[in-house]
Coordinates of C-alpha atoms and ligand atoms in Angstrom, one line a residue:
M921 CA 165.7 211.6 17.3
S922 CA 162.8 209.3 17.8
S923 CA 162.8 209.5 21.5
S924 CA 162.8 213.3 21.5
N925 CA 159.9 213.4 19.1
K926 CA 158.0 211.0 21.3
V927 CA 158.4 213.1 24.3
T928 CA 157.1 216.1 22.4
L929 CA 154.2 214.2 21.1
I930 CA 153.1 212.6 24.3
E931 CA 153.5 215.9 26.1
K932 CA 151.5 217.5 23.4
V933 CA 148.3 216.2 24.9
T934 CA 148.2 218.9 27.5
N935 CA 149.0 221.5 25.0
F936 CA 145.6 222.5 23.7
S937 CA 144.7 224.8 26.5
G938 CA 147.9 226.8 26.3
K939 CA 151.5 226.5 25.4
Y940 CA 153.5 226.5 28.6
W941 CA 156.0 224.2 27.1
K942 CA 159.2 226.0 27.3
E943 CA 160.9 223.6 29.7
I944 CA 160.0 220.5 27.8
L945 CA 160.7 221.9 24.4
F946 CA 164.1 223.1 25.6
G947 CA 164.7 219.8 27.1
T948 CA 164.6 218.3 23.7
V949 CA 167.1 220.8 22.3
V950 CA 169.9 219.0 23.9
V951 CA 168.9 215.9 22.0
I952 CA 168.6 217.8 18.8
T953 CA 172.1 219.1 19.3
V954 CA 173.3 215.5 19.6
G955 CA 171.5 214.7 16.4
A956 CA 173.2 217.6 14.7
G957 CA 176.5 216.5 16.0
V958 CA 176.1 213.2 14.2
V959 CA 175.6 215.0 11.0
Y960 CA 178.7 216.9 11.7
L961 CA 180.6 213.7 12.4
N962 CA 180.0 212.5 8.9
K963 CA 181.2 215.7 7.4
S964 CA 184.2 216.0 9.7
N965 CA 185.2 212.5 9.2
T966 CA 185.6 213.0 5.5
K967 CA 187.5 216.2 6.2
S968 CA 189.8 214.7 8.8
T969 CA 190.6 211.5 6.9
K970 CA 191.6 213.6 3.9
K971 CA 193.9 215.6 6.2
S972 CA 195.4 212.7 8.1
K973 CA 196.4 210.9 4.9
K974 CA 199.0 213.7 4.4
P975 CA 200.1 214.4 7.9
S976 CA 203.4 215.9 6.8
E977 CA 201.8 218.2 4.3
K978 CA 204.0 221.1 3.8
L979 CA 202.6 224.3 5.2
S980 CA 203.1 227.4 3.1
A981 CA 202.9 231.0 4.5
T982 CA 206.2 231.4 6.1
N983 CA 209.2 232.9 4.4
D984 CA 209.8 235.3 7.3
K985 CA 212.3 233.1 9.1
P986 CA 215.0 235.2 10.8
R987 CA 218.1 235.4 8.7
D988 CA 220.5 233.9 11.2
T989 CA 218.8 230.5 11.0
Q990 CA 219.3 230.3 7.3
N991 CA 222.3 227.9 7.6
L992 CA 220.7 225.7 10.4
S993 CA 219.3 222.3 9.8
E994 CA 215.5 221.7 10.0
T995 CA 216.0 219.9 13.3
E996 CA 218.1 222.6 14.7
I997 CA 215.4 225.2 13.9
K998 CA 212.7 223.1 15.4
E999 CA 214.8 222.8 18.5
L1000 CA 215.2 226.6 18.7
A1001 CA 211.4 227.0 18.3
R1002 CA 210.8 224.5 21.1
T1003 CA 213.1 226.4 23.4
A1004 CA 211.3 229.7 22.7
K1005 CA 208.0 227.9 23.4
N1006 CA 209.3 226.6 26.7
M1007 CA 210.4 230.0 27.8
G1008 CA 207.0 231.3 26.7
N1009 CA 205.3 228.7 28.9
K1010 CA 207.4 229.7 31.9
L1011 CA 206.4 233.4 31.4
F1012 CA 202.8 232.3 30.9
G1013 CA 203.0 230.6 34.3
E1014 CA 204.2 233.9 35.8
N1015 CA 201.2 235.7 34.2
K1016 CA 203.6 237.7 32.0
F1017 CA 201.4 237.4 29.0
D1018 CA 202.8 240.1 26.7
E1019 CA 206.3 238.7 27.0
A1020 CA 205.0 235.2 26.6
I1021 CA 203.3 236.3 23.4
Q1022 CA 206.6 237.6 22.0
L1023 CA 208.3 234.2 22.6
Y1024 CA 205.5 232.2 21.1
T1025 CA 205.6 234.6 18.1
E1026 CA 209.4 233.8 17.8
A1027 CA 208.6 230.1 18.0
I1028 CA 206.0 230.5 15.2
Q1029 CA 208.4 232.4 13.0
L1030 CA 210.9 229.6 13.4
S1031 CA 208.4 226.8 13.0
P1032 CA 204.7 227.5 12.6
E1033 CA 203.3 224.6 14.6
A1034 CA 199.7 224.3 15.8
V1035 CA 200.7 224.2 19.5
Y1036 CA 202.5 227.5 19.3
F1037 CA 199.5 229.3 17.9
N1038 CA 197.3 227.6 20.5
N1039 CA 199.6 228.8 23.3
R1040 CA 199.8 232.3 22.0
A1041 CA 196.0 232.2 21.8
A1042 CA 195.9 231.2 25.5
C1043 CA 197.9 234.4 26.3
E1044 CA 195.5 236.5 24.2
A1045 CA 192.6 234.9 26.0
R1046 CA 194.0 236.0 29.3
L1047 CA 194.3 239.5 27.9
K1048 CA 190.7 239.2 26.6
N1049 CA 191.8 239.9 23.0
W1050 CA 189.2 237.7 21.5
S1051 CA 189.8 238.5 17.8
K1052 CA 193.5 237.5 18.2
V1053 CA 192.4 234.3 20.0
I1054 CA 190.2 233.5 17.1
S1055 CA 192.7 234.1 14.4
D1056 CA 195.4 232.1 16.3
C1057 CA 193.1 229.2 17.1
T1058 CA 192.1 229.2 13.4
E1059 CA 195.8 228.9 12.5
A1060 CA 196.2 226.1 14.9
L1061 CA 193.1 224.3 13.6
N1062 CA 194.2 224.7 10.0
R1063 CA 197.3 222.7 11.0
D1064 CA 195.5 220.2 13.3
P1065 CA 191.7 220.0 12.8
M1066 CA 191.3 217.7 15.7
Y1067 CA 193.0 220.1 18.2
I1068 CA 190.4 220.0 21.0
K1069 CA 192.0 222.7 23.1
A1070 CA 192.2 225.2 20.2
L1071 CA 188.6 224.3 19.3
L1072 CA 187.4 225.0 22.8
R1073 CA 189.3 228.2 23.1
R1074 CA 187.9 229.5 19.8
A1075 CA 184.4 228.5 20.8
T1076 CA 184.8 230.5 24.0
A1077 CA 186.3 233.5 22.2
Y1078 CA 183.4 233.5 19.7
E1079 CA 181.0 233.3 22.6
H1080 CA 182.6 236.3 24.3
K1081 CA 182.2 238.2 21.1
N1082 CA 178.5 237.2 20.9
E1083 CA 179.2 235.5 17.6
F1084 CA 176.9 232.6 18.6
K1085 CA 176.6 230.9 15.3
E1086 CA 180.4 230.4 15.0
S1087 CA 180.6 229.5 18.6
L1088 CA 177.9 226.9 18.2
N1089 CA 179.7 225.4 15.2
D1090 CA 182.9 225.0 17.3
Y1091 CA 181.1 223.6 20.3
S1092 CA 179.2 221.1 18.1
A1093 CA 182.5 220.0 16.6
L1094 CA 183.9 219.7 20.1
C1095 CA 181.1 217.5 21.2
V1096 CA 181.7 215.2 18.3
L1097 CA 185.4 215.0 18.9
E1098 CA 184.7 214.2 22.5
E1099 CA 182.2 211.6 21.4
F1100 CA 179.5 213.3 23.4
K1101 CA 181.1 212.2 26.7
N1102 CA 181.9 215.6 28.0
T1103 CA 178.7 217.0 29.6
T1104 CA 180.4 220.4 30.1
S1105 CA 180.9 220.9 26.4
M1106 CA 177.3 219.7 25.7
A1107 CA 176.0 222.1 28.2
S1108 CA 178.0 224.9 26.5
A1109 CA 176.6 224.0 23.1
D1110 CA 173.1 224.1 24.6
R1111 CA 173.8 227.5 26.2
V1112 CA 175.1 229.0 23.1
L1113 CA 172.3 227.5 21.1
K1114 CA 169.8 229.2 23.3
N1115 CA 171.5 232.5 23.1
L1116 CA 171.6 232.2 19.3
G1117 CA 168.0 231.3 19.2
T1118 CA 167.0 234.1 21.5
K1119 CA 169.0 236.6 19.5
I1120 CA 167.5 235.6 16.1
A1121 CA 164.0 235.2 17.6
A1122 CA 164.2 238.7 19.1
E1123 CA 164.8 240.1 15.5
L1124 CA 162.1 237.9 14.0
I1125 CA 159.4 238.5 16.6
K1126 CA 159.1 242.2 15.5
D1127 CA 157.5 241.2 12.3
K1128 CA 155.2 238.5 13.7
V1129 CA 151.5 238.7 13.4
E1130 CA 149.7 237.5 16.5
R1131 CA 147.8 234.3 15.7
L1132 CA 145.9 231.8 17.8
P1133 CA 147.3 228.3 17.8
S1134 CA 145.7 226.0 15.3
D1135 CA 144.6 223.6 18.0
T1136 CA 142.8 226.2 20.0
F1137 CA 140.2 224.7 22.3
I1138 CA 138.1 226.6 24.7
S1139 CA 135.6 224.6 26.6
A1140 CA 132.2 225.9 25.7
S1141 CA 130.6 224.9 29.0
S1142 CA 127.0 225.5 29.9
E1143 CA 128.1 228.4 32.0
L1144 CA 129.1 230.1 28.8
A1145 CA 125.7 229.8 27.4
D1146 CA 124.2 231.3 30.6
F1147 CA 125.7 234.6 29.7
L1148 CA 123.4 234.7 26.7
T1149 CA 120.3 234.8 29.0
I1150 CA 121.5 237.9 30.8
P1151 CA 119.8 241.0 29.3
E1152 CA 122.1 243.4 27.5
V1153 CA 122.0 247.1 28.4
S1154 CA 124.7 248.6 26.3
E1155 CA 126.2 248.3 22.9
A1156 CA 129.3 246.7 24.5
D1157 CA 127.1 244.0 26.1
G1158 CA 125.8 243.1 22.7
I1159 CA 129.3 242.7 21.3
F1160 CA 130.3 240.6 24.2
K1161 CA 127.4 238.3 23.6
K1162 CA 128.6 238.0 20.0
A1163 CA 132.0 236.9 21.4
I1164 CA 130.3 234.2 23.5
M1165 CA 128.4 232.9 20.4
N1166 CA 131.5 232.9 18.3
I1167 CA 133.3 230.8 21.0
M1168 CA 130.5 228.3 20.9
K1169 CA 130.8 228.2 17.2
Q1170 CA 134.6 227.8 17.6
K1171 CA 135.2 231.0 15.7
Y1172 CA 138.0 232.1 18.0
E1173 CA 139.6 234.8 16.0
E1174 CA 136.2 236.6 15.7
A1175 CA 135.5 236.0 19.4
K1176 CA 138.9 237.5 20.3
S1177 CA 138.2 240.8 18.5
N1178 CA 134.6 240.9 19.9
V1179 CA 136.0 240.7 23.4
D1180 CA 138.5 243.4 22.8
K1181 CA 135.9 245.6 21.2
S1182 CA 133.5 245.2 24.0
I1183 CA 136.1 246.2 26.6
E1184 CA 137.3 249.1 24.6
L1185 CA 133.7 250.6 24.4
G1186 CA 134.0 251.0 28.1
N1187 CA 130.4 250.4 29.2
L1188 CA 130.1 246.7 29.7
S1189 CA 127.6 245.7 32.4
K1190 CA 129.0 244.4 35.7
D1191 CA 127.6 241.0 34.8
F1192 CA 129.9 240.7 31.9
E1193 CA 132.9 242.8 32.7
A1194 CA 135.0 240.4 34.9
F1195 CA 134.5 237.5 32.5
A1196 CA 135.3 239.7 29.5
Y1197 CA 138.7 240.4 31.1
N1198 CA 139.1 236.7 31.8
L1199 CA 138.5 235.9 28.1
R1200 CA 140.8 238.7 27.0
G1201 CA 143.5 237.1 29.2
T1202 CA 142.7 233.7 27.8
F1203 CA 143.2 234.9 24.2
L1204 CA 146.3 236.8 25.1
F1205 CA 147.7 233.7 26.7
L1206 CA 146.9 231.6 23.6
V1207 CA 148.7 234.0 21.3
G1208 CA 151.6 233.9 23.7
N1209 CA 151.5 237.4 25.3
V1210 CA 152.0 236.3 28.8
D1211 CA 152.5 239.7 30.4
K1212 CA 149.4 241.3 29.0
A1213 CA 147.4 238.2 29.8
M1214 CA 148.5 238.6 33.4
V1215 CA 147.2 242.1 33.6
A1216 CA 143.9 241.0 32.2
F1217 CA 143.5 238.2 34.7
E1218 CA 144.4 240.6 37.5
K1219 CA 141.8 243.1 36.3
S1220 CA 139.2 240.3 36.1
I1221 CA 140.0 239.2 39.7
E1222 CA 139.8 242.8 40.9
L1223 CA 136.4 243.2 39.3
D1224 CA 135.1 239.9 40.7
P1225 CA 137.3 238.3 43.4
T1226 CA 135.3 235.0 43.0
Q1227 CA 136.5 234.4 39.5
V1228 CA 138.1 231.0 40.1
D1229 CA 139.0 230.6 36.5
S1230 CA 141.1 233.7 36.5
Y1231 CA 143.1 232.4 39.4
I1232 CA 143.6 229.1 37.6
K1233 CA 144.7 230.8 34.5
K1234 CA 147.0 233.1 36.4
A1235 CA 148.6 230.0 37.9
C1236 CA 149.2 228.7 34.4
L1237 CA 150.8 231.9 33.4
Y1238 CA 153.3 231.6 36.3
M1239 CA 154.0 228.1 35.1
E1240 CA 154.7 229.5 31.6
K1241 CA 157.1 231.9 33.3
G1242 CA 158.8 229.0 35.1
D1243 CA 157.7 230.2 38.5
T1244 CA 156.3 226.9 39.9
E1245 CA 156.1 228.2 43.5
T1246 CA 153.8 231.2 42.7
C1247 CA 151.8 228.9 40.4
Q1248 CA 151.0 226.5 43.3
K1249 CA 150.1 229.5 45.5
E1250 CA 147.6 230.7 42.9
F1251 CA 146.0 227.3 43.0
E1252 CA 145.8 227.4 46.7
A1253 CA 144.1 230.8 46.4
A1254 CA 141.7 229.4 43.9
S1255 CA 140.9 226.4 46.1
K1256 CA 139.8 228.6 48.9
I1257 CA 137.2 230.2 46.7
K1258 CA 135.8 227.1 45.0
D1259 CA 137.5 223.8 44.5
D1260 CA 134.4 221.7 43.7
N1261 CA 134.7 222.2 40.0
V1262 CA 136.1 220.3 37.1
D1263 CA 138.4 223.1 35.8
F1264 CA 140.2 223.4 39.0
Y1265 CA 141.2 219.7 39.2
Y1266 CA 141.8 219.4 35.5
H1267 CA 144.2 222.3 35.3
R1268 CA 145.9 221.5 38.6
G1269 CA 146.4 218.0 37.2
Q1270 CA 148.1 219.5 34.1
I1271 CA 150.4 221.5 36.2
K1272 CA 151.3 218.5 38.4
H1273 CA 151.9 216.5 35.3
L1274 CA 154.2 219.2 34.0
I1275 CA 156.3 219.4 37.2
G1276 CA 156.5 215.7 37.3
E1277 CA 154.2 215.0 40.3
L1278 CA 152.5 212.2 38.5
A1279 CA 150.6 210.7 41.4
D1280 CA 149.0 214.0 42.3
A1281 CA 148.3 214.6 38.6
M1282 CA 146.5 211.3 38.4
A1283 CA 144.5 212.0 41.5
D1284 CA 143.4 215.4 40.1
F1285 CA 142.5 214.0 36.7
S1286 CA 140.4 211.3 38.3
K1287 CA 138.7 213.9 40.5
S1288 CA 137.9 216.2 37.6
L1289 CA 136.3 213.1 35.9
L1290 CA 134.1 212.7 38.9
Y1291 CA 132.7 216.2 38.3
D1292 CA 132.5 215.8 34.6
P1293 CA 132.8 212.2 33.2
N1294 CA 132.5 213.6 29.7
L1295 CA 135.8 215.5 29.8
V1296 CA 137.6 213.6 27.1
Y1297 CA 140.9 215.4 27.7
A1298 CA 141.0 214.5 31.4
K1299 CA 140.5 210.9 30.5
I1300 CA 143.2 211.0 27.9
Q1301 CA 145.6 212.7 30.3
L1302 CA 144.8 210.3 33.0
G1303 CA 145.8 207.5 30.7
V1304 CA 149.0 209.3 29.5
T1305 CA 150.0 210.1 33.1
Q1306 CA 149.4 206.5 34.2
Y1307 CA 151.6 205.3 31.3
K1308 CA 154.3 207.8 32.1
S1309 CA 154.4 206.7 35.7
G1310 CA 154.8 203.0 34.7
Q1311 CA 151.2 201.8 35.3
I1312 CA 151.1 200.4 31.8
Q1313 CA 148.1 198.1 32.4
A1314 CA 146.1 200.8 34.0
A1315 CA 146.8 203.1 31.1
N1316 CA 145.7 200.4 28.7
E1317 CA 142.5 200.0 30.6
T1318 CA 141.9 203.8 30.8
F1319 CA 142.2 204.0 27.0
K1320 CA 139.9 200.9 26.5
E1321 CA 137.3 202.7 28.6
A1322 CA 137.8 205.9 26.7
E1323 CA 137.4 204.0 23.4
I1324 CA 133.9 203.0 24.5
L1325 CA 132.9 206.3 26.2
F1326 CA 134.2 208.5 23.5
S1327 CA 133.9 206.2 20.5
N1328 CA 133.9 209.1 18.0
R1329 CA 136.7 211.2 19.4
S1330 CA 139.8 211.1 17.3
E1331 CA 142.1 212.3 20.1
V1332 CA 141.4 209.2 22.2
F1333 CA 142.7 206.9 19.4
N1334 CA 145.6 209.1 18.6
Y1335 CA 147.0 208.9 22.1
Q1336 CA 146.1 205.3 22.6
G1337 CA 148.2 204.6 19.5
E1338 CA 151.1 206.5 20.9
I1339 CA 151.0 204.3 24.0
Y1340 CA 150.8 201.1 21.9
L1341 CA 153.6 202.3 19.7
D1342 CA 155.8 203.0 22.7
Q1343 CA 155.2 199.5 23.9
G1344 CA 156.4 198.2 20.6
D1345 CA 152.9 197.0 19.4
D1346 CA 153.0 198.7 16.1
V1347 CA 150.2 196.7 14.6
K1348 CA 147.7 197.9 17.3
A1349 CA 149.2 201.3 17.1
L1350 CA 148.6 201.6 13.4
E1351 CA 145.0 200.5 13.9
S1352 CA 144.5 203.3 16.4
F1353 CA 146.1 206.0 14.3
D1354 CA 144.1 204.9 11.3
K1355 CA 140.9 205.1 13.4
A1356 CA 141.9 208.5 14.6
I1357 CA 142.4 209.7 11.1
Q1358 CA 139.1 208.2 10.0
L1359 CA 137.3 210.0 12.8
N1360 CA 138.9 213.4 12.1
P1361 CA 140.9 213.7 8.9
N1362 CA 141.5 217.3 9.8
S1363 CA 143.8 216.6 12.7
S1364 CA 147.5 216.5 11.9
L1365 CA 148.7 214.6 15.0
P1366 CA 147.7 211.0 13.9
Y1367 CA 149.4 211.5 10.6
I1368 CA 152.6 212.6 12.4
N1369 CA 152.4 209.6 14.7
K1370 CA 151.8 207.3 11.9
A1371 CA 154.8 208.7 10.1
L1372 CA 156.9 208.0 13.2
L1373 CA 155.6 204.5 13.3
Y1374 CA 156.7 203.9 9.7
L1375 CA 160.1 205.4 10.5
Q1376 CA 160.7 203.5 13.8
A1377 CA 159.0 200.2 13.3
R1378 CA 158.9 199.7 9.5
N1379 CA 162.0 201.5 8.5
D1380 CA 160.0 203.0 5.7
A1381 CA 161.2 206.6 5.3
A1382 CA 159.3 207.2 2.0
T1383 CA 155.9 206.6 3.6
A1384 CA 156.9 208.6 6.6
E1385 CA 157.8 211.5 4.4
K1386 CA 154.5 211.4 2.6
L1387 CA 152.6 211.3 5.9
L1388 CA 154.5 214.2 7.4
K1389 CA 154.0 216.3 4.3
K1390 CA 150.3 215.5 4.5
A1391 CA 150.3 216.6 8.2
I1392 CA 151.8 220.0 7.2
E1393 CA 149.3 220.4 4.4
I1394 CA 146.5 219.8 6.9
D1395 CA 147.9 222.2 9.5
P1396 CA 150.4 224.6 8.0
Y1397 CA 150.8 226.3 11.3
G1398 CA 151.1 223.2 13.5
D1399 CA 154.5 223.1 15.1
V1400 CA 155.0 219.3 15.5
A1401 CA 155.5 217.9 11.9
F1402 CA 158.4 220.2 10.9
G1403 CA 161.0 218.8 13.2
P1404 CA 160.6 215.1 12.2
L1405 CA 160.5 215.9 8.5
A1406 CA 163.6 218.1 8.7
Q1407 CA 165.4 215.4 10.6
L1408 CA 164.3 212.8 8.1
Y1409 CA 165.8 215.0 5.4
L1410 CA 169.0 215.4 7.3
T1411 CA 169.5 211.7 7.8
Q1412 CA 169.2 211.4 4.0
N1413 CA 171.7 214.2 3.6
R1414 CA 169.0 216.4 2.0
V1415 CA 170.3 219.5 3.7
A1416 CA 168.7 222.1 1.5
E1417 CA 165.3 220.6 2.0
A1418 CA 165.8 220.3 5.7
R1419 CA 166.7 224.0 5.8
E1420 CA 163.6 224.8 3.9
V1421 CA 161.4 222.9 6.4
Y1422 CA 163.1 224.6 9.4
D1423 CA 162.5 228.0 7.8
K1424 CA 158.8 227.1 7.4
S1425 CA 158.6 226.1 11.0
I1426 CA 160.1 229.5 12.0
A1427 CA 157.5 231.2 9.9
A1428 CA 154.8 229.2 11.5
A1429 CA 156.0 229.8 15.1
R1430 CA 153.4 231.9 17.0
T1431 CA 154.9 232.9 20.3
E1432 CA 158.4 234.0 21.2
N1433 CA 159.0 230.7 22.9
E1434 CA 158.0 228.7 19.9
L1435 CA 160.1 231.0 17.8
V1436 CA 163.2 230.5 20.0
T1437 CA 162.6 226.7 19.9
A1438 CA 162.2 226.7 16.1
V1439 CA 165.3 228.8 15.5
C1440 CA 167.3 226.7 18.0
S1441 CA 166.3 223.5 16.1
R1442 CA 167.4 224.9 12.8
E1443 CA 170.7 226.3 14.1
A1444 CA 171.4 223.1 16.0
A1445 CA 170.6 220.8 13.1
L1446 CA 172.5 222.9 10.6
A1447 CA 175.5 223.7 12.8
Q1448 CA 178.6 222.4 11.2
Ligands
NAG2970 C1 225.8 230.4 5.4 O1 226.6 229.5 4.6 C2 227.1 230.2 3.4 C3 227.8 229.1 2.6 O2 228.1 228.0 3.3 C4 228.0 231.3 3.9 O3 228.5 232.0 2.7 C5 227.2 232.3 4.7 O4 228.1 233.3 5.2 C6 226.5 231.6 5.9 N1 225.7 232.5 6.5 C7 225.6 232.7 7.9 C8 224.6 233.6 8.4 O5 226.3 232.0 8.6
NAG2971 C1 194.8 242.9 20.7 O1 195.7 242.5 19.7 C2 195.9 243.6 18.7 C3 196.8 243.0 17.6 O2 198.0 242.5 18.2 C4 196.5 244.8 19.4 O3 196.7 245.8 18.5 C5 195.6 245.2 20.6 O4 196.2 246.2 21.3 C6 195.3 244.0 21.5 N1 194.3 244.4 22.4 C7 194.4 244.1 23.7 C8 193.2 244.5 24.6 O5 195.3 243.5 24.2
NAG2972 C1 185.2 218.8 29.2 O1 185.0 220.1 28.5 C2 185.4 221.2 29.3 C3 185.1 222.5 28.5 O2 184.1 222.3 27.6 C4 186.9 221.1 29.7 O3 187.2 222.2 30.5 C5 187.2 219.8 30.4 O4 188.5 219.7 30.6 C6 186.6 218.6 29.6 N1 186.7 217.4 30.4 C7 187.3 216.3 29.9 C8 187.3 215.1 30.8 O5 187.8 216.2 28.8
NAG2973 C1 128.6 252.9 25.2 O1 129.7 253.6 24.9 C2 129.8 254.0 23.5 C3 131.1 254.6 23.2 O2 131.7 255.1 24.4 C4 128.6 254.9 23.2 O3 128.6 255.3 21.8 C5 127.3 254.2 23.6 O4 126.2 255.1 23.4 C6 127.4 253.7 25.0 N1 126.1 252.9 25.2 C7 125.5 252.9 26.4 C8 124.3 252.1 26.4 O5 125.9 253.5 27.4
NAG2974 C1 148.7 197.1 26.6 O1 148.1 196.9 25.3 C2 149.0 196.6 24.2 C3 148.1 196.6 23.0 O2 147.1 195.7 23.1 C4 149.7 195.3 24.5 O3 150.6 195.1 23.5 C5 150.4 195.4 25.8 O4 150.9 194.1 26.1 C6 149.4 195.8 26.9 N1 150.2 196.0 28.1 C7 149.8 195.6 29.3 C8 150.8 195.7 30.5 O5 148.7 195.1 29.5
NAG2975 C1 130.0 212.0 19.1 O1 128.9 211.3 19.7 C2 128.1 212.1 20.5 C3 127.1 211.2 21.2 O2 126.9 210.0 20.5 C4 127.4 213.1 19.7 O3 126.6 213.9 20.5 C5 128.5 214.0 19.1 O4 127.9 215.0 18.2 C6 129.5 213.2 18.3 N1 130.6 214.0 17.9 C7 131.1 213.9 16.7 C8 132.3 214.8 16.5 O5 130.7 213.2 15.9
NAG2976 C1 137.4 219.1 8.0 O1 137.6 220.4 7.4 C2 136.7 220.6 6.3 C3 137.2 221.9 5.7 O2 137.6 222.8 6.6 C4 135.3 220.7 6.9 O3 134.4 220.9 5.9 C5 135.0 219.4 7.6 O4 133.7 219.4 8.2 C6 136.0 219.0 8.6 N1 135.8 217.7 9.1 C7 135.8 217.4 10.4 C8 135.5 216.0 10.8 O5 136.0 218.2 11.3

């Protein structure tokens, strides 16, 4: 649990300019599944010990034994059943499934044992009769809850029927029984989980209102202010200038509708038009509408082929779509137009970081800092990347420099604290988080990190819970605090509260990706 949270948090640093995080977030789903499995283990243990105390528990249900066995002894009847099963097995081997089913049915009538149901289910699976597979496996599992083959077969049958929730429950149980040693089963659980998440998310997304992320950050560079000096000749130009001013005031929702309005009016001046489409694309990207954003950036490039920023953002969209190759090509295209700017190196650094080319990422962050030494996020990401690539001392030094250069920036201390915490220095980490909170009490991340510190280093769940609740209060739409709080509840067996938190996180999810992830987390954690 703790390690998956840490990954998400450290990665979160590159998150503010857009959420192309699918891969990483999904990477953590496997871990969440494992966590869920542990919860299951507790439950299933109690179940199975109850059962195994009475292994010879008499099973009801069968008065339909054929007459001619009435006078046979119990042993003789069992022997007959075994003979029928063996014949069934032979027929199964000859792919004569219908006949094999008949023999297993006879065996079941003689002596309703788990293995006969399971074998009959195997035949039904070959005939793709999934409902029968499920009912027979259920019979088998009623008699032997630890029956791995029956569990796997039922999981598969549910999956074939697109009953993902049930399938996930069985795969989770399977992972537990196999003690998480079978990677195939774990991969299956992950696959079903994603299908389940996608299915539920597709329903939920219909009712979602588009919303910008709470940590929206658009760099209000001096170039932005330059637009205000260009004379306006149409109504649309005036509205576009309002958009620029709203961005500078960090009123992004207003800015977003200004931009759309100015484009809709249809008479923006050439001076504004290409950049208006760039901004439209940026906002669409931020609300998670990748396809429409792509169209906007293409239009922007069509209107002004020198719009480097539109190439860069197009590249980020390809990253979001998981198309690393085209992403890199877009960067090449951008570099041919103009690569002597801070945005180019900063964003390429982010991409390199994401695809794990850490050395290149560090080079790009350093270069972006040459163009703009005041870019606090480039400095932070340089430090984080150094840390991730094992250059611990360099990372420490980068953050020490950042502390001096950006002494009033909360983010610096937040990520510095993460790095200290990861090194096991919880005293220094706590200092950093407190400083981050002091500098910006409105940011939820330092509270979340402080909570993790109390959980990991101080074993103080009560304080952690308070801090996580505070983080959610500060940022009800943030997507980072929900997971740890829900998992904290789960470890304390407070399942109803955990469910409530997961439901909140689903309500807070903005984009389809976030929604799928939130749903997956809930379903994985609550799978039983
Ligand atoms: C079973 O045994 C009873 C009494 O021993 C006998 O009357 C009956 O005919 C037997 N039934 C069969 C099917 O052999
Ligand atoms: C599945 O099993 C049911 C019940 O035995 C049977 O009626 C049906 O024909 C079977 N379907 C297939 C495709 O074998
Ligand atoms: C692992 O699980 C898969 C299916 O999930 C199964 O086919 C395979 O036999 C299992 N391997 C081991 C070593 O148990
Ligand atoms: C711009 O377009 C709008 C609506 O199409 C129109 O009302 C307005 O007069 C136009 N303004 C200029 C300056 O062309
Ligand atoms: C980095 O700084 C932390 C906090 O001061 C310290 O505990 C750690 O030993 C330092 N690591 C290195 C490699 O300098
Ligand atoms: C941080 O300090 C700089 C320079 O000292 C100042 O311009 C800026 O307004 C400060 N920012 C905040 C958030 O206090
Ligand atoms: C925190 O938020 C409150 C209310 O939204 C605002 O008045 C205050 O200026 C913010 N403080 C900082 C440091 O951003």
